[in-house]
Tab-separated table of C-alpha atoms and ligand atoms in Angstrom:
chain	number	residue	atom	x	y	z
A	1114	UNK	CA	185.373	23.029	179.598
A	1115	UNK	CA	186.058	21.175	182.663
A	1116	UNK	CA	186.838	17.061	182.054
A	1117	UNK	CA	187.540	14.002	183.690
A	1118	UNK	CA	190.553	12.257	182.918
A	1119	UNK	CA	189.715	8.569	181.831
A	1120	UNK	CA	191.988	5.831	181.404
A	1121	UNK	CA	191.369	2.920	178.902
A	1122	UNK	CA	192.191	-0.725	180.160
A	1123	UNK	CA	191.957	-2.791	177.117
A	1124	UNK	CA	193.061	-2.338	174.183
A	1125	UNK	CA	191.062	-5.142	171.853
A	1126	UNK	CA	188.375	-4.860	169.339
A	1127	UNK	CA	185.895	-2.598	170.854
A	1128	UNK	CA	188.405	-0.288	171.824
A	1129	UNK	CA	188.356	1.561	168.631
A	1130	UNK	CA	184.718	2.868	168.715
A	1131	UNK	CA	185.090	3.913	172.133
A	1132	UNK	CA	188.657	5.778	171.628
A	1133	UNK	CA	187.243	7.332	168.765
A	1134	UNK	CA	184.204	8.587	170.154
A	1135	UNK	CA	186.061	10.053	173.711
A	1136	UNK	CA	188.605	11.413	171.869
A	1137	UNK	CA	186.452	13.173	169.525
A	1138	UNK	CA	182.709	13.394	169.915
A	1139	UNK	CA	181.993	13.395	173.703
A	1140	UNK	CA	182.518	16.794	176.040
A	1141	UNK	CA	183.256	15.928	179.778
A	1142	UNK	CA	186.166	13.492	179.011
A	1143	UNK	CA	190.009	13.185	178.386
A	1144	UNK	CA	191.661	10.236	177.627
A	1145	UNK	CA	194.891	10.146	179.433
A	1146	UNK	CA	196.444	6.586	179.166
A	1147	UNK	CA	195.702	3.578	177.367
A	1148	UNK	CA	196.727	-0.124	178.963
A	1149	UNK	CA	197.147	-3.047	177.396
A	1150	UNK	CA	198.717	-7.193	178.879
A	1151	UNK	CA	200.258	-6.865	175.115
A	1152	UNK	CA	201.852	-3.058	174.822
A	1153	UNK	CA	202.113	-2.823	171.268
A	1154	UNK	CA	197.955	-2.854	171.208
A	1155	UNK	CA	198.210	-0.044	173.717
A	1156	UNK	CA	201.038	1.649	172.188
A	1157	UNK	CA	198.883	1.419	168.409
A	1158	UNK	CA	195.659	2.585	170.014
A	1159	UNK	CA	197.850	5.711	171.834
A	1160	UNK	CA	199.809	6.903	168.448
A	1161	UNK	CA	196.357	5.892	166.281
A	1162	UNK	CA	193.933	8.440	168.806
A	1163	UNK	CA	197.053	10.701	169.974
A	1164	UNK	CA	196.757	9.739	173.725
A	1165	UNK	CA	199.592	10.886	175.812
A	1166	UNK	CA	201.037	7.847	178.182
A	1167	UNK	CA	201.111	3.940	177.967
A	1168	UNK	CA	200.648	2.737	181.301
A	1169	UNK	CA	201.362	-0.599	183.438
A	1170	UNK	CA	198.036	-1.664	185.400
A	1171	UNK	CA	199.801	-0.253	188.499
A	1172	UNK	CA	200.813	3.288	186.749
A	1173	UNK	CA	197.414	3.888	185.437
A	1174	UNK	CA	196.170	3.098	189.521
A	1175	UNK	CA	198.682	5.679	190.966
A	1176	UNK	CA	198.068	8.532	188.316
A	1177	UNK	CA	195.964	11.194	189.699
A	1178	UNK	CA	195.028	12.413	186.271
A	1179	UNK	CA	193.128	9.220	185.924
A	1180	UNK	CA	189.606	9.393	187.795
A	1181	UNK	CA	187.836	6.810	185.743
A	1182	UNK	CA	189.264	3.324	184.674
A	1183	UNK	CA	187.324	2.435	181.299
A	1184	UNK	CA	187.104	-1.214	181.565
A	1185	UNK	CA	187.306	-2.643	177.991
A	1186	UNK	CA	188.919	-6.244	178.671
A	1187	UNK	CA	187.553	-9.993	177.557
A	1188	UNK	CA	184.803	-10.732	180.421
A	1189	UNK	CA	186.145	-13.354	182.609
A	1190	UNK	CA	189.181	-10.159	183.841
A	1191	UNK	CA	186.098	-7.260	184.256
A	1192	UNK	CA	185.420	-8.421	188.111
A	1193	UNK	CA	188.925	-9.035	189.147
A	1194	UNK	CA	189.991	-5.759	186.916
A	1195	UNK	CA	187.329	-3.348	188.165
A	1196	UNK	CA	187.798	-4.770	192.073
A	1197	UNK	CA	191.265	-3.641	191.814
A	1198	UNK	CA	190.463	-0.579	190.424
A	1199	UNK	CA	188.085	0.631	193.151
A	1200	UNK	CA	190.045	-0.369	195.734
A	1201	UNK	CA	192.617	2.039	194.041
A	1202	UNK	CA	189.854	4.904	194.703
A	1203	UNK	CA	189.145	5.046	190.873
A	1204	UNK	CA	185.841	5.305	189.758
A	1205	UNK	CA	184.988	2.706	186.451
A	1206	UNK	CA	182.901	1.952	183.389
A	1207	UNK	CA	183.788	-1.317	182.466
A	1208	UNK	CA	182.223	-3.361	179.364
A	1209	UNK	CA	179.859	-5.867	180.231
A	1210	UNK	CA	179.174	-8.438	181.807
A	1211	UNK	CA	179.807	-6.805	185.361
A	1212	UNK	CA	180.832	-9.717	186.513
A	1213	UNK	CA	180.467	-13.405	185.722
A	1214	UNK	CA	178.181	-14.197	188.871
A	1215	UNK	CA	175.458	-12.379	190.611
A	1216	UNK	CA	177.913	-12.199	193.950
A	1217	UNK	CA	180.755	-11.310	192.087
A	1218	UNK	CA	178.965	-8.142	190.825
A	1219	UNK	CA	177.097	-7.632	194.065
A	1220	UNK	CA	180.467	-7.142	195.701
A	1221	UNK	CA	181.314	-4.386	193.378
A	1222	UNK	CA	178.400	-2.463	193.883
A	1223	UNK	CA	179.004	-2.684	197.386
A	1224	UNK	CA	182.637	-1.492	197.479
A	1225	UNK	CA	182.138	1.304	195.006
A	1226	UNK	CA	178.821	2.419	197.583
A	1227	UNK	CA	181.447	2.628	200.832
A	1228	UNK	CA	183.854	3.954	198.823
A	1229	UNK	CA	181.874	7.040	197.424
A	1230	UNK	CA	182.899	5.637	193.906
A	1231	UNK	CA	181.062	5.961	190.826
A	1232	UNK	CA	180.597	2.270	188.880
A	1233	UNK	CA	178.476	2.046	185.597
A	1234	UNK	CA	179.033	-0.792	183.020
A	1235	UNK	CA	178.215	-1.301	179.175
A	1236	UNK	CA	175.763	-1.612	177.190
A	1237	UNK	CA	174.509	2.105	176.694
A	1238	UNK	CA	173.137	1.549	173.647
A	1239	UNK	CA	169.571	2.755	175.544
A	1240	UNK	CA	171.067	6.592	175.782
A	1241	UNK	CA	170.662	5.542	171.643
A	1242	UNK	CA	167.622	8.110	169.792
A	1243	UNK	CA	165.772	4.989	168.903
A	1244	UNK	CA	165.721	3.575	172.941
A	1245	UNK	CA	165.151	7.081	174.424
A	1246	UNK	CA	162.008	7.779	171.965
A	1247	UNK	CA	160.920	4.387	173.055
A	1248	UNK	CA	161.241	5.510	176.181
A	1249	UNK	CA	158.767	8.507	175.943
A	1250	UNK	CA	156.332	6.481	173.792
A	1251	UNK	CA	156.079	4.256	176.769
A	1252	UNK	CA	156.385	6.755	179.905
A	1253	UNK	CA	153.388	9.084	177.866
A	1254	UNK	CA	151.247	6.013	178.021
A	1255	UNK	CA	150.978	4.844	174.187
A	1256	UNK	CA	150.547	1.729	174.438
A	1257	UNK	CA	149.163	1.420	177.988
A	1258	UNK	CA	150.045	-0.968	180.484
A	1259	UNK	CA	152.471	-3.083	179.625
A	1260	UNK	CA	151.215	-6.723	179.348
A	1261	UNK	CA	154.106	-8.667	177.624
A	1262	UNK	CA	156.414	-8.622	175.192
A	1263	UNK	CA	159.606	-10.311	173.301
A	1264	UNK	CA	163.365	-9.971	172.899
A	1265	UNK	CA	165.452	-12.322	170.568
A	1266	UNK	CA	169.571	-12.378	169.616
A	1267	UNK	CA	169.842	-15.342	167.544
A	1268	UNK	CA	172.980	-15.942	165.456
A	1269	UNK	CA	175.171	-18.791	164.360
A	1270	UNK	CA	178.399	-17.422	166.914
A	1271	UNK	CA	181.750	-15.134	166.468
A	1272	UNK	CA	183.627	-17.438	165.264
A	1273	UNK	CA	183.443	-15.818	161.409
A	1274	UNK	CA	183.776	-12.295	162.516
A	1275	UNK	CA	185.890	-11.677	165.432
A	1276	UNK	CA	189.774	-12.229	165.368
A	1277	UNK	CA	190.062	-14.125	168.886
A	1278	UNK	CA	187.131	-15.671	169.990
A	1279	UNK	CA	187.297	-17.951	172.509
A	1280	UNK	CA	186.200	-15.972	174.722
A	1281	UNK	CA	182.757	-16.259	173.478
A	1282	UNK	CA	182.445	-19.936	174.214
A	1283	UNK	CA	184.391	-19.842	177.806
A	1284	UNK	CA	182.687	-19.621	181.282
A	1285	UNK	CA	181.359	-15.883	181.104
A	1286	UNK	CA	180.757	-16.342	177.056
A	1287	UNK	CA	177.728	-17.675	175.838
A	1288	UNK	CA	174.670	-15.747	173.987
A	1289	UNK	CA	173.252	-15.082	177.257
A	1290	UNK	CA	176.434	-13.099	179.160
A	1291	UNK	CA	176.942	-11.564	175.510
A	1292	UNK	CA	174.094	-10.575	173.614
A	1293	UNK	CA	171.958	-10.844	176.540
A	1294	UNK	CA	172.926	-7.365	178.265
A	1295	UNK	CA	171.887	-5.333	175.112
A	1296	UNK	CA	168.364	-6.757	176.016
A	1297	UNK	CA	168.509	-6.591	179.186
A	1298	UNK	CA	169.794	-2.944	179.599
A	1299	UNK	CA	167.236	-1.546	177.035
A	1300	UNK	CA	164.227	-3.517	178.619
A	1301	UNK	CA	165.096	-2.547	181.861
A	1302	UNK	CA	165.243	1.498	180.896
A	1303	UNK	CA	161.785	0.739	179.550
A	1304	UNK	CA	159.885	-1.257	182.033
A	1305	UNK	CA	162.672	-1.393	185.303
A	1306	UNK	CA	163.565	-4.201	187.257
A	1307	UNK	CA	162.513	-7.954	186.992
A	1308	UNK	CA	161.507	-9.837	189.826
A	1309	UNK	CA	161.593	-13.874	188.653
A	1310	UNK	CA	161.790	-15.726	185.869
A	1311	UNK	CA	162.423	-19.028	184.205
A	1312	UNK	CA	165.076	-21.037	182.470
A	1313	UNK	CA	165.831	-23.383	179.826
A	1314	UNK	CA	169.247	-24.466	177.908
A	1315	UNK	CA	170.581	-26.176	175.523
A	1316	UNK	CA	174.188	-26.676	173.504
A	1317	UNK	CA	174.888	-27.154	170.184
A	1318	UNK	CA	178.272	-28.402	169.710
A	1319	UNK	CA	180.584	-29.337	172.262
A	1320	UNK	CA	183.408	-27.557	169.464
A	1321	UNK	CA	183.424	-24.854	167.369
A	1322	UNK	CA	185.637	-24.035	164.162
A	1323	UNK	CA	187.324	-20.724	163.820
A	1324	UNK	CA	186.929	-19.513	160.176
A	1325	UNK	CA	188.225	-15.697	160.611
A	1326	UNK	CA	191.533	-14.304	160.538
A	1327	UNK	CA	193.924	-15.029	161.816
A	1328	UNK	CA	193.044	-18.001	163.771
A	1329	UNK	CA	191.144	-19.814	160.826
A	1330	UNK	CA	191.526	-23.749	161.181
A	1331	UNK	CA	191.824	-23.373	164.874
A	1332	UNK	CA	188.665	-25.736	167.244
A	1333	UNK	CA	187.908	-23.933	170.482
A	1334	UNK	CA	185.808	-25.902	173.365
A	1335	UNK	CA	182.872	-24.694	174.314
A	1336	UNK	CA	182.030	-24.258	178.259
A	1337	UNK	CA	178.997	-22.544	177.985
A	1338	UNK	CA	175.255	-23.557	177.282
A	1339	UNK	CA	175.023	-22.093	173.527
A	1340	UNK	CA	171.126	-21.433	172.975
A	1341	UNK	CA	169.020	-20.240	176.031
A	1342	UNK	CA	165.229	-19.229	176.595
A	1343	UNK	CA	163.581	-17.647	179.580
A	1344	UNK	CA	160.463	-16.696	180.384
A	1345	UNK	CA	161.136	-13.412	182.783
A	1346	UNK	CA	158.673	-11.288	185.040
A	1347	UNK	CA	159.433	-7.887	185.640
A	1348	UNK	CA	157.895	-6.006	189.101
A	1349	UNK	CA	155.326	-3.779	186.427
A	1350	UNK	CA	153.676	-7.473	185.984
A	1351	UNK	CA	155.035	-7.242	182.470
A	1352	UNK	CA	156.019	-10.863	181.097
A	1353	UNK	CA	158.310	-10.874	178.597
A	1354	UNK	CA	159.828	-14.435	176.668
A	1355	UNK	CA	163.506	-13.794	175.784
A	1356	UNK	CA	165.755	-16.194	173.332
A	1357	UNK	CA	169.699	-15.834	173.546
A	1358	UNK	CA	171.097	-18.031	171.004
A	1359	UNK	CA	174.776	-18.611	168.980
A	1360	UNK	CA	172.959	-21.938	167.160
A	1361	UNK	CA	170.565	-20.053	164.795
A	1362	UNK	CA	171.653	-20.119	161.042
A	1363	UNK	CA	168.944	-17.571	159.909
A	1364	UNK	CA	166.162	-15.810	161.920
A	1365	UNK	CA	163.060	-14.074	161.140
A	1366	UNK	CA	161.840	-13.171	164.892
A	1367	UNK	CA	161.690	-9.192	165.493
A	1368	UNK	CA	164.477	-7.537	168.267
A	1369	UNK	CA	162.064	-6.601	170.693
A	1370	UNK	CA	158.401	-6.489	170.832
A	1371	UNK	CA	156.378	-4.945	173.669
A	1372	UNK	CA	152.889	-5.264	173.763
A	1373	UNK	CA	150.344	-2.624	176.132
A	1374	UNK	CA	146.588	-2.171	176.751
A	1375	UNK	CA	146.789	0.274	174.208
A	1376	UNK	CA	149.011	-0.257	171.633
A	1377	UNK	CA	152.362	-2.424	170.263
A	1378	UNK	CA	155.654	-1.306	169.877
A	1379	UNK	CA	158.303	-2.890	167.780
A	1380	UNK	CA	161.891	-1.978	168.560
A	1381	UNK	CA	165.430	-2.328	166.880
A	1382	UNK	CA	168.060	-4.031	167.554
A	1383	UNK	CA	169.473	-3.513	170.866
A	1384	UNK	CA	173.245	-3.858	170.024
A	1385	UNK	CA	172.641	-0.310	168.166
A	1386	UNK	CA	171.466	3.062	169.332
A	1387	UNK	CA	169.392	3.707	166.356
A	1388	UNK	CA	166.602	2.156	163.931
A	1389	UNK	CA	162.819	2.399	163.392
A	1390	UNK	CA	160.532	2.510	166.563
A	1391	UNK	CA	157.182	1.286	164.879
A	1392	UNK	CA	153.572	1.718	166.654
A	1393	UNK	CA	150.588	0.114	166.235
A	1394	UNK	CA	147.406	1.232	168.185
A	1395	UNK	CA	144.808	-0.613	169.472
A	1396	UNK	CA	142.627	0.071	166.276
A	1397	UNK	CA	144.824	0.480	163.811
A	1398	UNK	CA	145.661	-2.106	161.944
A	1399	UNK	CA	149.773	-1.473	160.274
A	1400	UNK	CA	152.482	-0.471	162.355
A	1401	UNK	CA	153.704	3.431	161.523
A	1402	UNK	CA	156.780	4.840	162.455
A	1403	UNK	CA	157.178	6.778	165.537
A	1404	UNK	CA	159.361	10.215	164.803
A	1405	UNK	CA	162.734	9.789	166.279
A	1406	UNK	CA	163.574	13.005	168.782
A	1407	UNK	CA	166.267	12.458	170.137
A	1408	UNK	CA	170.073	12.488	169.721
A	1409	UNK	CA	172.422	10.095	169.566
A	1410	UNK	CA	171.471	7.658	166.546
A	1411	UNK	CA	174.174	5.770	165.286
A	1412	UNK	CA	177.383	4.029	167.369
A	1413	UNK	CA	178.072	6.508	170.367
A	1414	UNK	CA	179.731	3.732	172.756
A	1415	UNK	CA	180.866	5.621	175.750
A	1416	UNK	CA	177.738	7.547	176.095
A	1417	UNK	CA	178.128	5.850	179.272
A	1418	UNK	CA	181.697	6.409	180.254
A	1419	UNK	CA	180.646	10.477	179.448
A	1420	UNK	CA	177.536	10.354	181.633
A	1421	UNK	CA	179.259	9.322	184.661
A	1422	UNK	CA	181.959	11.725	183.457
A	1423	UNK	CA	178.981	14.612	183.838
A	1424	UNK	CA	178.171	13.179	187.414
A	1425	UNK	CA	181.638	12.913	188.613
A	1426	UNK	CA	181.538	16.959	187.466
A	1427	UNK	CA	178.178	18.251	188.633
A	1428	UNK	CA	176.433	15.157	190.528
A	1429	UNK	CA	174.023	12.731	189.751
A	1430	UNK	CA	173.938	8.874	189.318
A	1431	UNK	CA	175.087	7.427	186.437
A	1432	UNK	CA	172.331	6.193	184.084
A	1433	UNK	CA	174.202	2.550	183.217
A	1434	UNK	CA	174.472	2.403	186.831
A	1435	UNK	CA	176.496	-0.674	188.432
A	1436	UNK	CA	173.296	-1.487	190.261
A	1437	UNK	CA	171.034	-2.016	187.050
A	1438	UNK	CA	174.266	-3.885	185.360
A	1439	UNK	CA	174.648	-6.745	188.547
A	1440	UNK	CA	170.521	-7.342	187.961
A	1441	UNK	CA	171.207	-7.948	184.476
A	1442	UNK	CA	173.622	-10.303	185.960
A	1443	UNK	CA	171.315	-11.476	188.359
A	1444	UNK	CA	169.395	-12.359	185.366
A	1445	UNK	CA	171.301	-14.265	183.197
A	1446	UNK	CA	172.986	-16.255	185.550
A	1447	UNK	CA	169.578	-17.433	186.837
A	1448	UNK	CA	168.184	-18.403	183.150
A	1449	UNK	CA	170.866	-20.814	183.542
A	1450	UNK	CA	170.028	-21.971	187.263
A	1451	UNK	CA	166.833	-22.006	186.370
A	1452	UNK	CA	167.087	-24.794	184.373
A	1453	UNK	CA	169.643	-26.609	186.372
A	1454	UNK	CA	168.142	-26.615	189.000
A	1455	UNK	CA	164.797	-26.959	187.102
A	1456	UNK	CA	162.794	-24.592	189.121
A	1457	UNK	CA	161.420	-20.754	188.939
A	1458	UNK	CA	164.253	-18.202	190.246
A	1459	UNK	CA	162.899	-15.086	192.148
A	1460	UNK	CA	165.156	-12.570	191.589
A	1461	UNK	CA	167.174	-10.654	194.772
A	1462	UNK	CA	168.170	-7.577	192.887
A	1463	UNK	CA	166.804	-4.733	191.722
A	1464	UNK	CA	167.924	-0.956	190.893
A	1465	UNK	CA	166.703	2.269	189.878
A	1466	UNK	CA	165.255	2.898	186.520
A	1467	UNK	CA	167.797	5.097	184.787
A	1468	UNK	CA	166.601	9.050	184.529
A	1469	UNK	CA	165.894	9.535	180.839
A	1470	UNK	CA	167.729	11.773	178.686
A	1471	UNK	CA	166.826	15.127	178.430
A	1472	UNK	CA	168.991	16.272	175.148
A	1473	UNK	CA	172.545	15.681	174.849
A	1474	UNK	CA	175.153	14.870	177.092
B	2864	NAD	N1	184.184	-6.740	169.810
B	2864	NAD	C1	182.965	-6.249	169.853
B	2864	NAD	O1	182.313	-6.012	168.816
B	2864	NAD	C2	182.338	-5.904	171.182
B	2864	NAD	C3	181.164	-5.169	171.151
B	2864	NAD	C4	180.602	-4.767	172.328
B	2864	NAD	C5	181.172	-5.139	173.513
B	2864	NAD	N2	182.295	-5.903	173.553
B	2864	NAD	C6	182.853	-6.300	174.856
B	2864	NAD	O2	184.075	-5.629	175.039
B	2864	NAD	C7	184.977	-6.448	175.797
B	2864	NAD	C8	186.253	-6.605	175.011
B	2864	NAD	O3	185.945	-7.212	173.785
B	2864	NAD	P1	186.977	-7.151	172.577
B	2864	NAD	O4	186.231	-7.703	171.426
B	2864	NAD	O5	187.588	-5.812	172.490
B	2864	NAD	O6	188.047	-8.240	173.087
B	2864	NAD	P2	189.565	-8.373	172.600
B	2864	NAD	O7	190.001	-9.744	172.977
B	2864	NAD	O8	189.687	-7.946	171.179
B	2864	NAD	O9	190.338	-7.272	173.491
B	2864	NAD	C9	190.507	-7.386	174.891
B	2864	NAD	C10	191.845	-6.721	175.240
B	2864	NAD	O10	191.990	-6.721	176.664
B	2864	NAD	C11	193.356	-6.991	176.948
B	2864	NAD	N3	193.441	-7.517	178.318
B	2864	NAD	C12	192.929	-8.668	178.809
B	2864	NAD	N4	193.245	-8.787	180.121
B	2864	NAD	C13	193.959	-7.674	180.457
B	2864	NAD	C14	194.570	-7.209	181.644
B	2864	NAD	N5	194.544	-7.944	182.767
B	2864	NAD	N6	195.203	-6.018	181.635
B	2864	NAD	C15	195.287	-5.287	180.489
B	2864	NAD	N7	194.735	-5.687	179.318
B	2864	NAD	C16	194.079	-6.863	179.299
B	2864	NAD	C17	193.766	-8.014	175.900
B	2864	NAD	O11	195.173	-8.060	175.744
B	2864	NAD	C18	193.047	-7.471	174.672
B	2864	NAD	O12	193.841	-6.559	173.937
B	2864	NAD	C19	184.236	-7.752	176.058
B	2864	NAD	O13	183.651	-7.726	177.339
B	2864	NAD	C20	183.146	-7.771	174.996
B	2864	NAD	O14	181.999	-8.467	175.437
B	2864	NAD	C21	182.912	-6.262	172.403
């Protein structure tokens, strides 16, 4: 089978799902080189998922093997990182955010379009089984129009879990540029784009105390607004109230809810591809699970990176397009504005809604 040769910039945390799954699970795609700022990360991640070369930045740019750069850096590097790489003539997935500003990841669209490059970006948790039969509920006309709905990521922050996380609570971290894509993305393969919204923040603590390994004892500032809520409008008339939040000890409040003329749906968690998709008809008066037909149920990050693989090969637009990745931007920079500035944002962005799946990759 024919492949694209991908090259992996990044060589942190989330690099292990995704070198797993490209180096095993998904057709259309060879890794080629890993890249890492500290080589012994890239050098582990080559030897641990048999990859061939360790490259500089500038190697991985001039090797013709390489047609897509596979963004997985810390977010504040993904606009300078994947501006580079286009200009190199490489085509790339990068993880999200896009970009930390709406013009920032404006710009890349617009140099990847005159280039005749492909750019997609993270999450693609909606090519998941549970977002695609969501998908079909909604496109069959179960639950009608779509009148409103809900989407909520509330936690207490990283700082527990994740081995270096500043990153979370610098300019470009926050619940909103974090969590808030796998909202976003999944939303926005159900209902497409948003045209306004409003905005309203808060902060918990101006400090937070690392308690994982191995940085436990360490205080890390925090830049960023760290509990947000917006109210946003999407172009169907849908309206749908959305919570981002790292100051939440315990929640109760679903993932996402969307409710129709005819019907509700209540969806999993967006940071997965998989869980229960539960109906409820007008009438009826439970929700019942919907039957889950598609593939791609449990964590198959790079979904994405293979898509755009498959274009690259026979045509097509990728389905975590660039486009539908600087709205999402669009969007959560202006929750913040919103409330800055203390005034409704009308959105200038907008994309196409992604094709949906039709079987495997
Ligand atoms: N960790 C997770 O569970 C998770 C889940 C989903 C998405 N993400 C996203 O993935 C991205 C990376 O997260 P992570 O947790 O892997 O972070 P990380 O800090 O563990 O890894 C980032 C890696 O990028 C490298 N890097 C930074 N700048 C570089 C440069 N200029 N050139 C080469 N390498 C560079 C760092 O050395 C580091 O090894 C973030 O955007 C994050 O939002 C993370």
């Amino acid at each position: 089978m024919k492949t694209i040769g991908i090259g992996v910039l990044g060589c942190g945390n989330i690099s292990d799902i995704y070198l797993s799954n490209l180096t095993s699970f998904f057709p259309y795609v060879t890794v080629e080189a890993v890249c890492d700022l500290d080589e012994t990360k890239a050098r582990a991640q080559a030897e641990k998922y048999g990859i061939g070369k360790v490259l500089t930045l500038e190697e991985m740019l001039a090797d013709e093997s390489i047609r897509i750069v596979l963004n997985l850096t810390t977010p504040k590097s993904h606009y300078p990182l994947t501006k580079r790489c286009l200009e190199a003539g490489k085509n790339v997935h990068t993880e999200k955010p896009l970009a930390l500003n709406y013009r920032d990841a404006a710009e890349l669209c617009s140099i990847a379009e005159e280039k005749g490059l492909l750019l997609g970006c993270a999450p693609d948790t909606f090519f998941g089984a549970s977002w695609q039969t969501a998908r079909e509920v909604i496109d069959r006309g179960d639950i009608g129009r779509v009148i409103s709905g809900e989407a909520f990521f509330l936690n207490s922050g990283a700082e527990d879990w994740h081995p270096s996380p500043a990153f979370y609570y610098e300019k470009g971290g926050g619940p909103v540029f974090d969590m808030g894509p796998y909202n976003l993305h999944n939303l926005f393969n159900l209902l497409g784009p948003a045209d306004g919204l409003f905005g309203m923040h808060t902060k918990g603590r101006e400090e937070r105390l690392i308690t994982s390994q191995p940085l436990c004892g360490t205080k890390i500032p925090v830049e960023v607004p760290t509990h947000v809520s917006g109210l946003i409008h999407f172009a169907s008339g849908a309206v749908i109230s959305i919570i981002e939040s790292f100051d939440a000890v315990m929640t109760s409040l679903p993932h996402i809810e969307l409710h129709g003329t005819e019907g509700s749906l209540l969806l999993p968690d967006p940071n997965y591809f998989g869980g229960d998709v539960l109906l409820c008809k007008k009438g009826d008066t439970q929700w019942k699970p919907v039957s889950i037909g598609h593939p791609y149920g449990s964590n198959q990050r790079g979904a994405g990176v293979c898509d755009m693989a498959k274009c690259l090969l026979f045509g097509g637009t990728p389905r975590a397009s660039g486009r539908m990745a600087a709205h999402a931007v669009e969007v959560m920079e202006s929750l913040h504005l919103s409330w800055d500035e203390k005034r409704f944002v009308s959105l200038q962005s907008t994309f196409s809604q992604p094709a949906p799946l039709q079987g495997e990759l």
